[in-house]
Coordinates of C-alpha atoms in Angstrom, one line a residue:
M1 CA 18.1 185.3 -18.9
S2 CA 18.1 182.2 -16.7
D3 CA 17.1 184.4 -13.7
Q4 CA 14.1 185.6 -15.7
M5 CA 13.1 182.1 -16.5
S6 CA 13.4 180.9 -13.0
N7 CA 11.4 183.9 -11.7
G8 CA 8.7 183.1 -14.2
A9 CA 8.5 179.5 -13.1
E10 CA 8.3 180.5 -9.5
Q11 CA 5.5 183.0 -10.2
Q12 CA 3.6 180.4 -12.1
Q13 CA 4.0 177.8 -9.4
T14 CA 3.0 180.2 -6.6
S15 CA 0.0 181.6 -8.5
S16 CA -1.7 178.1 -8.8
L17 CA -4.1 177.1 -6.1
P18 CA -2.9 174.7 -3.5
M19 CA -5.5 172.1 -4.2
H20 CA -5.3 168.3 -4.3
V21 CA -8.0 166.0 -5.8
L22 CA -7.8 162.8 -3.7
A23 CA -10.6 160.8 -5.4
Q24 CA -13.4 161.1 -8.0
Y25 CA -16.4 158.9 -8.1
V26 CA -20.0 158.3 -9.2
K27 CA -22.2 158.6 -6.1
D28 CA -25.5 158.0 -7.9
F29 CA -26.4 157.5 -11.5
S30 CA -29.6 156.8 -13.4
F31 CA -30.5 156.7 -17.1
E32 CA -34.1 156.2 -18.1
N33 CA -35.4 155.7 -21.6
P34 CA -39.1 155.2 -20.7
N35 CA -40.6 155.4 -24.2
A36 CA -38.2 153.1 -26.1
P37 CA -38.5 152.0 -28.8
Q38 CA -41.0 154.6 -29.9
S39 CA -38.7 157.5 -28.8
L40 CA -36.0 156.0 -31.1
L41 CA -38.1 155.5 -34.3
P42 CA -37.1 157.5 -37.4
N43 CA -38.6 160.9 -37.9
Q44 CA -39.1 161.6 -34.2
P45 CA -39.0 165.3 -33.3
Q46 CA -35.7 166.6 -32.0
P47 CA -35.8 166.3 -28.1
Q48 CA -35.9 169.5 -26.1
V49 CA -33.4 169.1 -23.3
N50 CA -33.6 170.8 -19.9
I51 CA -30.5 170.6 -17.7
G52 CA -30.4 171.3 -14.0
V53 CA -27.1 171.8 -12.1
D54 CA -26.6 171.8 -8.3
V55 CA -23.2 171.9 -6.5
Q56 CA -22.9 170.8 -2.9
G57 CA -19.8 170.9 -0.7
Q58 CA -19.2 169.7 2.8
K59 CA -16.3 169.3 5.1
V60 CA -15.7 165.6 5.8
G61 CA -12.5 165.7 7.9
D62 CA -9.5 167.8 8.8
D63 CA -8.7 169.8 5.7
L64 CA -10.8 167.3 3.6
Y65 CA -13.8 168.3 1.6
E66 CA -16.3 166.5 -0.5
L67 CA -17.9 168.2 -3.6
T68 CA -20.9 166.7 -5.3
L69 CA -21.9 167.9 -8.7
N70 CA -25.6 167.0 -9.4
L71 CA -26.7 167.0 -13.0
R72 CA -30.2 166.3 -14.1
C73 CA -30.9 166.2 -17.9
E74 CA -34.5 165.6 -19.1
A75 CA -35.2 165.4 -22.8
R76 CA -38.8 165.6 -24.1
Q77 CA -40.3 164.8 -27.5
G78 CA -43.5 166.7 -27.4
E79 CA -45.3 165.7 -24.2
S80 CA -43.4 162.4 -23.6
V81 CA -40.0 162.0 -22.0
A82 CA -37.4 160.8 -24.4
F83 CA -34.7 160.2 -21.7
L84 CA -33.8 161.2 -18.2
V85 CA -30.3 161.2 -16.9
E86 CA -29.4 162.0 -13.3
L87 CA -25.8 162.0 -12.0
A88 CA -24.3 162.8 -8.7
Y89 CA -20.6 162.9 -9.3
G90 CA -18.3 163.4 -6.3
A91 CA -14.7 164.3 -5.5
L92 CA -12.6 164.6 -2.4
F93 CA -10.4 167.7 -2.1
Q94 CA -7.6 168.9 0.1
F95 CA -6.3 172.5 0.3
P96 CA -2.8 172.4 1.9
G97 CA -1.6 175.9 2.8
L98 CA -4.8 177.7 1.7
P99 CA -6.4 179.8 4.4
E100 CA -9.6 178.1 5.6
E101 CA -11.8 181.1 4.7
H102 CA -10.9 180.4 1.0
H103 CA -11.8 176.7 1.1
R104 CA -15.5 177.0 0.3
P105 CA -15.2 179.3 -2.7
V106 CA -12.3 177.4 -4.1
L107 CA -14.1 174.1 -3.6
M108 CA -17.4 175.3 -5.1
I109 CA -15.9 177.1 -8.1
E110 CA -12.5 175.6 -9.0
G111 CA -13.4 172.1 -7.7
A112 CA -16.6 172.0 -9.7
R113 CA -14.7 173.3 -12.7
M114 CA -12.2 170.5 -12.4
I115 CA -14.6 167.6 -12.1
F116 CA -17.2 168.9 -14.6
P117 CA -15.5 167.4 -17.7
F118 CA -15.7 163.9 -16.1
A119 CA -19.4 164.2 -15.3
R120 CA -20.1 165.6 -18.7
A121 CA -18.4 162.6 -20.3
I122 CA -20.5 160.2 -18.3
I123 CA -23.7 162.0 -19.4
S124 CA -22.6 162.0 -23.0
S125 CA -21.7 158.3 -22.9
A126 CA -25.0 157.4 -21.2
T127 CA -27.2 159.2 -23.8
R128 CA -25.2 157.7 -26.6
E129 CA -25.5 154.2 -25.2
G130 CA -29.2 154.8 -24.6
G131 CA -29.7 155.2 -28.4
F132 CA -29.6 159.0 -28.7
P133 CA -26.9 161.4 -30.0
P134 CA -24.4 162.1 -27.2
L135 CA -25.6 165.0 -25.0
M136 CA -22.7 167.5 -24.8
I137 CA -23.5 169.9 -22.0
N138 CA -22.1 173.4 -22.5
P139 CA -19.5 174.7 -20.1
I140 CA -21.0 176.0 -16.8
D141 CA -19.9 179.3 -15.1
F142 CA -19.4 177.9 -11.6
A143 CA -18.3 181.3 -10.3
E144 CA -21.7 182.8 -11.3
L145 CA -23.5 179.8 -9.8
Y146 CA -21.6 180.1 -6.6
H147 CA -22.3 183.8 -6.3
R148 CA -26.0 183.3 -7.0
Q149 CA -26.2 180.5 -4.4
S150 CA -24.3 182.6 -1.8
A151 CA -26.7 185.6 -2.4
Q152 CA -29.7 183.3 -1.9
E153 CA -28.3 181.9 1.3
A154 CA -27.5 185.4 2.6
A155 CA -30.9 186.8 1.7
P156 CA -33.3 187.1 4.7
Q157 CA -36.0 184.5 4.5
Q158 CA -39.6 185.8 4.6
P159 CA -41.9 183.8 6.9
P160 CA -44.7 181.9 5.1
F161 CA -48.2 183.5 5.3

């Protein structure tokens, strides 16, 4: 029985990705509440929120990569902007023992998945502190986002007319 337990522990340990988060940080952050206090008066319509997500990764040193998760959340009440939040949240990653051809997909998918909850909490806190209910961004499928971005980059560009 102990052999089975140790084999299970070894399998679990080897199946995890060799990935280290060295730092997490806010690169840029902005919260705007341009129509306060009117946007906060009782009986205002429920804001319609649009959320934009962009993930950027770059090599910054030997086996050292920066990932930046850019979130832009704009809420509108009718024609006016209720609030606008923009966040660039970064992290430094290292991939010891992972073949280099796997660094980019692991960074862009797993790295983004790891730091998203922290960025989400900052957005939620900012909207709450701005006088609105906390904005809870739904989970994002970073694998789908990565595959879409990769397909767009691989598609031949048509020359402008």
